[in-house]
mmCIF file of C-alpha atoms in Angstrom:
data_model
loop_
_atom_site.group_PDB
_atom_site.id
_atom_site.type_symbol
_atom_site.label_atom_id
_atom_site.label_comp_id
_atom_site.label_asym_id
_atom_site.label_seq_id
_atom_site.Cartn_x
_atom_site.Cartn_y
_atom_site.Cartn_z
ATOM 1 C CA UNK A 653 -28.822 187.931 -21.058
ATOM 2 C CA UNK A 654 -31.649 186.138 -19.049
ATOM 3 C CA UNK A 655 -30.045 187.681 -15.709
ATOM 4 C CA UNK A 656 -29.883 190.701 -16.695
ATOM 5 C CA UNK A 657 -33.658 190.860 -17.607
ATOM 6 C CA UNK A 658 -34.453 189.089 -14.581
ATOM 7 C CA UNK A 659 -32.999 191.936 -12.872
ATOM 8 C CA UNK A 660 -34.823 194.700 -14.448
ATOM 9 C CA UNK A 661 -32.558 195.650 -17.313
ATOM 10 C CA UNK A 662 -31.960 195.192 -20.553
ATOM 11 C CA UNK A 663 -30.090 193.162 -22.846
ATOM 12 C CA UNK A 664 -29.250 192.714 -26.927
ATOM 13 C CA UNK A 665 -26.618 190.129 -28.905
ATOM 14 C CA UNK A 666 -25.012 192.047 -31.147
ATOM 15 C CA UNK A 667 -22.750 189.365 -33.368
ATOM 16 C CA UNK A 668 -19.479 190.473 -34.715
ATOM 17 C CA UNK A 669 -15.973 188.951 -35.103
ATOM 18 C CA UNK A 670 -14.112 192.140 -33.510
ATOM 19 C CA UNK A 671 -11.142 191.279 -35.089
ATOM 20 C CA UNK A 672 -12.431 193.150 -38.368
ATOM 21 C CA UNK A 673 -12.537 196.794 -37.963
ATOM 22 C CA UNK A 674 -16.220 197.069 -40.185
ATOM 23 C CA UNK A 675 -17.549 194.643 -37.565
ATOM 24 C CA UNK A 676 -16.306 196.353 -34.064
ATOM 25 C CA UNK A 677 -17.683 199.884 -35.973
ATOM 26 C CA UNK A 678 -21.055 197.842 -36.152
ATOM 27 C CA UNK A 679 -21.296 196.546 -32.739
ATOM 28 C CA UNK A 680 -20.587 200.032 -31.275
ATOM 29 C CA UNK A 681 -22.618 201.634 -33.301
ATOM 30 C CA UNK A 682 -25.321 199.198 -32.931
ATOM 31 C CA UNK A 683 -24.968 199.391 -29.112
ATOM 32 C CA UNK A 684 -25.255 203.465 -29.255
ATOM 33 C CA UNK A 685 -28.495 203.376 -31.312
ATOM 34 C CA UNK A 686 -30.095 200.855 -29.262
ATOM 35 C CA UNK A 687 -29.242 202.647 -25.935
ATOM 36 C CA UNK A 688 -28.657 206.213 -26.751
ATOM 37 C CA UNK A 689 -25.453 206.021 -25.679
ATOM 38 C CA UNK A 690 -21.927 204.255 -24.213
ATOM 39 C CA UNK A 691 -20.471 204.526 -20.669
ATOM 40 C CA UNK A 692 -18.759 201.069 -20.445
ATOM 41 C CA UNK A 693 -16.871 198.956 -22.428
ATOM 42 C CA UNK A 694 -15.252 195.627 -21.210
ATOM 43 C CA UNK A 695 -12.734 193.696 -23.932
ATOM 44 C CA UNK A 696 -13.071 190.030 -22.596
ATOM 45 C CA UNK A 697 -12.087 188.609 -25.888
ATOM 46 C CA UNK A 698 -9.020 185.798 -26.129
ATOM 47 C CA UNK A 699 -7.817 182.529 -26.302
ATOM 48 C CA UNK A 700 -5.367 179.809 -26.870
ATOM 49 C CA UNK A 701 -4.045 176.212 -26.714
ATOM 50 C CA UNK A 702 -0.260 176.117 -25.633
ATOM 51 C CA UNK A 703 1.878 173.858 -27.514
ATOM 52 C CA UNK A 704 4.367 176.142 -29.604
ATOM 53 C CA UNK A 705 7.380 177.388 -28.570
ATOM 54 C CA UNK A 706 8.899 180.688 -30.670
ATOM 55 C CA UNK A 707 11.220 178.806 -33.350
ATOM 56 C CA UNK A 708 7.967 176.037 -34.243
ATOM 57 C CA UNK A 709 4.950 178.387 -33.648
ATOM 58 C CA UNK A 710 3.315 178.799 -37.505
ATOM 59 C CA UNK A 711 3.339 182.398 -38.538
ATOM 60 C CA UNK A 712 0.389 182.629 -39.335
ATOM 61 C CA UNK A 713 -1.283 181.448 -35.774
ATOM 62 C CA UNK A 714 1.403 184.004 -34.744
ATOM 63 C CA UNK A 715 -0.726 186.868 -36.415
ATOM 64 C CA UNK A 716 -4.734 185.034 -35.456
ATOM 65 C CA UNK A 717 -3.155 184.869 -31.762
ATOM 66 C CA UNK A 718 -2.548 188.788 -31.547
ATOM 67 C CA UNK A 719 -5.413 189.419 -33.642
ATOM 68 C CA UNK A 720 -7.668 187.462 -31.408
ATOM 69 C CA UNK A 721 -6.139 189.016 -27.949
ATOM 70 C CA UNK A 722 -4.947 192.279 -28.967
ATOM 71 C CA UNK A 723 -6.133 193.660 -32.114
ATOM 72 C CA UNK A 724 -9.720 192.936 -30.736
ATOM 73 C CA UNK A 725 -8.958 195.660 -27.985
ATOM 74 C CA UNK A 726 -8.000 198.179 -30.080
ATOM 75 C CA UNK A 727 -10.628 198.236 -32.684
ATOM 76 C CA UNK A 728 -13.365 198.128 -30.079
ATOM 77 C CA UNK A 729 -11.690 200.670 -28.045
ATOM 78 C CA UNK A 730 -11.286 202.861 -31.381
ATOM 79 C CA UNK A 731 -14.567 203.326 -32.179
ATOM 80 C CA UNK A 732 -16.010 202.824 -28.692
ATOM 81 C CA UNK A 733 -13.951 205.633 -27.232
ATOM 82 C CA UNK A 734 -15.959 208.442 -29.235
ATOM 83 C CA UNK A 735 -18.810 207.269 -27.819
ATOM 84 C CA UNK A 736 -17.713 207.172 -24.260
ATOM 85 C CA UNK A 737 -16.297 210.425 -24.395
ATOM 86 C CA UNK A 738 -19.534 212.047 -25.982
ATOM 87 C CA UNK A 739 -21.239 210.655 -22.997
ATOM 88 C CA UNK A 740 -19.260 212.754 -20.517
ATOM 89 C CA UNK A 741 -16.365 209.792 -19.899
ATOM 90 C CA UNK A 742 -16.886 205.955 -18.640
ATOM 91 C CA UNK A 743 -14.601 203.415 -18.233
ATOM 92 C CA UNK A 744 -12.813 200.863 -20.116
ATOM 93 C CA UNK A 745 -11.628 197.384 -18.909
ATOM 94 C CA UNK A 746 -9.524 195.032 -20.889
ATOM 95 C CA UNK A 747 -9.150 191.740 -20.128
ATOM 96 C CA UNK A 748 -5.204 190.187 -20.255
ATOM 97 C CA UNK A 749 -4.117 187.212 -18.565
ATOM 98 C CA UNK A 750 -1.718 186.126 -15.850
ATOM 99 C CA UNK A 751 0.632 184.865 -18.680
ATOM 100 C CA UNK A 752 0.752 188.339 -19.842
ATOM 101 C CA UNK A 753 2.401 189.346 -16.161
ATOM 102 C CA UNK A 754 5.068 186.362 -15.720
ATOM 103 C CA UNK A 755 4.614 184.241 -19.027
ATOM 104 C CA UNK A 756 3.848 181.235 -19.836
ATOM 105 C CA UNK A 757 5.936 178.325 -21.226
ATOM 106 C CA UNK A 758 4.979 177.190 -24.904
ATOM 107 C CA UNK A 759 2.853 179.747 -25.961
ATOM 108 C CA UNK A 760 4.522 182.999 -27.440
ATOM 109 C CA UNK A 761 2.165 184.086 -29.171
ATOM 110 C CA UNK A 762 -0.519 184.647 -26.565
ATOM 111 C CA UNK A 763 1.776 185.801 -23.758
ATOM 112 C CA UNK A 764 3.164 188.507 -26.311
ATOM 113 C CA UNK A 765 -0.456 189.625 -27.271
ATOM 114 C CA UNK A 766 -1.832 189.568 -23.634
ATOM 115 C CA UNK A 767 1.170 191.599 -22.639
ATOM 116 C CA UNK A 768 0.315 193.627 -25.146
ATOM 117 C CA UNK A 769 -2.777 194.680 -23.221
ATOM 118 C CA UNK A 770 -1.413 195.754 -20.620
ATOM 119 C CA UNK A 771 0.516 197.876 -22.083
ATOM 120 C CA UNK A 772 -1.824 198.973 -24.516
ATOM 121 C CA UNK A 773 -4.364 199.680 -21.336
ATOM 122 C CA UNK A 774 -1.278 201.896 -19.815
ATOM 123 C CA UNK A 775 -0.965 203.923 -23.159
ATOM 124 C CA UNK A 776 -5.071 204.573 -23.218
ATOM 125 C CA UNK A 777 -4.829 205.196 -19.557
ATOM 126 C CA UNK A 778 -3.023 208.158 -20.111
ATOM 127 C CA UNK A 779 -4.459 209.816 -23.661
ATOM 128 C CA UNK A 780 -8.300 209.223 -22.381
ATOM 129 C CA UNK A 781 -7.649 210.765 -19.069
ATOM 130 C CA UNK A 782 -8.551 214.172 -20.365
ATOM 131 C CA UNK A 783 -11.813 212.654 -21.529
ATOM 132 C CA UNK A 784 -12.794 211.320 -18.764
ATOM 133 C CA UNK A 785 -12.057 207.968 -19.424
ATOM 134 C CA UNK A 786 -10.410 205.818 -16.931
ATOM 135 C CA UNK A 787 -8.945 202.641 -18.662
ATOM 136 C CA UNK A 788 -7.813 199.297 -16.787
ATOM 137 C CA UNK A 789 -7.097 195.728 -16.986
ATOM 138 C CA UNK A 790 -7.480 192.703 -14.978
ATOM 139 C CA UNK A 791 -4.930 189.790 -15.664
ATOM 140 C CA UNK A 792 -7.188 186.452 -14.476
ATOM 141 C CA UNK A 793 -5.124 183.285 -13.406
ATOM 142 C CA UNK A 794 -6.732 180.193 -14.174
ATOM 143 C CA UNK A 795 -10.279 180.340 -14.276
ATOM 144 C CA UNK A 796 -13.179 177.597 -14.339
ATOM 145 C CA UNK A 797 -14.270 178.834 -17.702
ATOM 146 C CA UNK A 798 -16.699 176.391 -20.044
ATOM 147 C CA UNK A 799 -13.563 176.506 -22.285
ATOM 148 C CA UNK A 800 -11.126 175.348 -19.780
ATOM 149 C CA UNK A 801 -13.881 172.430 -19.070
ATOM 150 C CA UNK A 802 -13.011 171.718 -22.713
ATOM 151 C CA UNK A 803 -9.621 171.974 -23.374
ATOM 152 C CA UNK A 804 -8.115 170.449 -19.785
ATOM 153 C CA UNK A 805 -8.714 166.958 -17.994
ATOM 154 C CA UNK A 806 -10.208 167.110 -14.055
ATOM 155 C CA UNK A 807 -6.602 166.327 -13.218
ATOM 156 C CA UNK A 808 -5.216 169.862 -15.271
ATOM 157 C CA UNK A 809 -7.510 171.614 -13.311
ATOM 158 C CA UNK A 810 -7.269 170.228 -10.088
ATOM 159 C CA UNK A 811 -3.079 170.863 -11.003
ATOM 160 C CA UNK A 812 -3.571 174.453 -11.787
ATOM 161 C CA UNK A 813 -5.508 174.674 -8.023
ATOM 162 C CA UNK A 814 -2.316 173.259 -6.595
ATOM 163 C CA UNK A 815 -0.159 175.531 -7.637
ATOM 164 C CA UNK A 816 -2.654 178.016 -6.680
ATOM 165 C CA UNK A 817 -1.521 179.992 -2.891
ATOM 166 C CA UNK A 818 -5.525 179.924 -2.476
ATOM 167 C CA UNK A 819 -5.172 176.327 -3.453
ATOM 168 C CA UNK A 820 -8.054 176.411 -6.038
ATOM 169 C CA UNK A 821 -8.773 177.943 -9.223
ATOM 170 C CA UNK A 822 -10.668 180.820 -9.736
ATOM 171 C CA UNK A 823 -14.413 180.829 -10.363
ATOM 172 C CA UNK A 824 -16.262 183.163 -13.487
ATOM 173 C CA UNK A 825 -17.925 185.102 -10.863
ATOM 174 C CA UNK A 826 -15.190 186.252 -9.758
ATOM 175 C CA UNK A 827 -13.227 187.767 -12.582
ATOM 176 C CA UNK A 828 -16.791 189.655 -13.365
ATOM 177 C CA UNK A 829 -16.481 191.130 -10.045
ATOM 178 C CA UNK A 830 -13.280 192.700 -10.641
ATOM 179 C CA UNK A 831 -14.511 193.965 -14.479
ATOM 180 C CA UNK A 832 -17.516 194.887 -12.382
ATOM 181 C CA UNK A 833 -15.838 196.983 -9.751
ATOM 182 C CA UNK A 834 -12.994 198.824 -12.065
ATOM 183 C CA UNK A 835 -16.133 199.892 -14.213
ATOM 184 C CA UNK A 836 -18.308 201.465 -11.525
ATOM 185 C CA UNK A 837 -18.018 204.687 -10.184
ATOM 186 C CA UNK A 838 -16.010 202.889 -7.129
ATOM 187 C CA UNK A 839 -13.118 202.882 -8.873
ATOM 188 C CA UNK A 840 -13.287 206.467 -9.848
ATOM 189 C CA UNK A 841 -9.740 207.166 -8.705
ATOM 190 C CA UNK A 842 -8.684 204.238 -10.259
ATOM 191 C CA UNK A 843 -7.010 204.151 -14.037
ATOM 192 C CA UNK A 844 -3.973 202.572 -15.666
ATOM 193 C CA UNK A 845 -4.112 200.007 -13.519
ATOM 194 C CA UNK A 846 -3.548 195.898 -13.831
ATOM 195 C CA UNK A 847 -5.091 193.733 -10.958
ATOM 196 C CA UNK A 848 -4.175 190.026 -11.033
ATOM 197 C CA UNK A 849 -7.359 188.283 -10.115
ATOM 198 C CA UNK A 850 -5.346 184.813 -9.683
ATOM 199 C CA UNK A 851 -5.534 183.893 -5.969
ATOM 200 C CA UNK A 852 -1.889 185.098 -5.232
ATOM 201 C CA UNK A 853 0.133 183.616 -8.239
ATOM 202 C CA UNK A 854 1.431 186.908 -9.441
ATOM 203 C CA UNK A 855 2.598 188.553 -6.231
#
């Protein structure tokens, strides 16, 4: 928030758990009054810890996992959409993950509801178009997040860059590049799309 006012603009926190429809109507609506109106809307949303194959995975961490990384994307995009298209079209980018592309072992739940973006993305691609709304999705390998700084040793990370054909992983930055770029008016010709910002993984 402190960047962006550095740079001239201007910035609000609007808090919400966008899993429940009441609150994603909120923060859109929210958004709208405070800046007259929506062009842009970016689902970053998601998580998990792997651990679980199918037959042990709890039901019910089963449902929060899909809630979390794919129910999130359609209630915002629900009642954001209106908005966008009111505004004379925009863009919509939806975060999945490279597990979502090739899977991942021991964690069902979240490769399911990432993949579920994509396809979800594909399916809004193609009713929005009319409206002037291009929707697409960017499926990030690993990335230095504060959260994988929690959840994985030096040595986990310094694994994943191994594995990596750019032999590193990839840096916050640079996902918000590609969110950045598929939002702006560069990518005008651009919709329906997944690019794998994972240094070569998924290839």
């Amino acid at each position: 928030m402190r960047a962006i006012e550095e740079q001239g603009g201007t910035a609000i926190v609007i808090e919400g758990d966008v899993t429940l429809a009441a609150d994603a109507e909120r923060i859109v609506a929210e958004t709208v009054a405070a800046f007259g109106r929506l062009d842009i809307l970016a689902n970053v949303v998601g998580g998990s810890l792997p651990q679980f194959s199918v037959v042990d995975l709890p039901e019910e961490e089963w449902r929060d996992l899909l809630e979390m990384n794919l129910t999130s994307v359609f209630l915002m995009s629900k009642y954001a959409i209106p908005h966008i298209a009111e505004a004379g079209g925009g863009a919509i980018v939806n975060v999945s993950s490279g597990s979502g592309v090739s899977g991942q072992p021991l964690n069902p739940g979240y490769v399911a509801a990432k993949g579920g973006v994509i396809a979800l993305t594909k399916g809004m691609a193609l009713d929005h178009a009319a409206q002037r709304i291009r929707v697409n999705c960017v499926a990030p390998g690993p990335v230095l997040t504060p959260l994988m700084r929690r959840n994985r040793t030096p040595e986990e990370i310094e694994g994943f860059g191994r594995l990596n054909p750019l032999g590193r992983v990839g840096l916050p930055e640079e996902l918000a590049d590609a969110i950045t770029y598929l939002a702006s008016d560069q990518a005008s010709f651009i919709t329906g799309q997944t690019v794998n910002v994972d240094g070569g993984v998924n290839r």
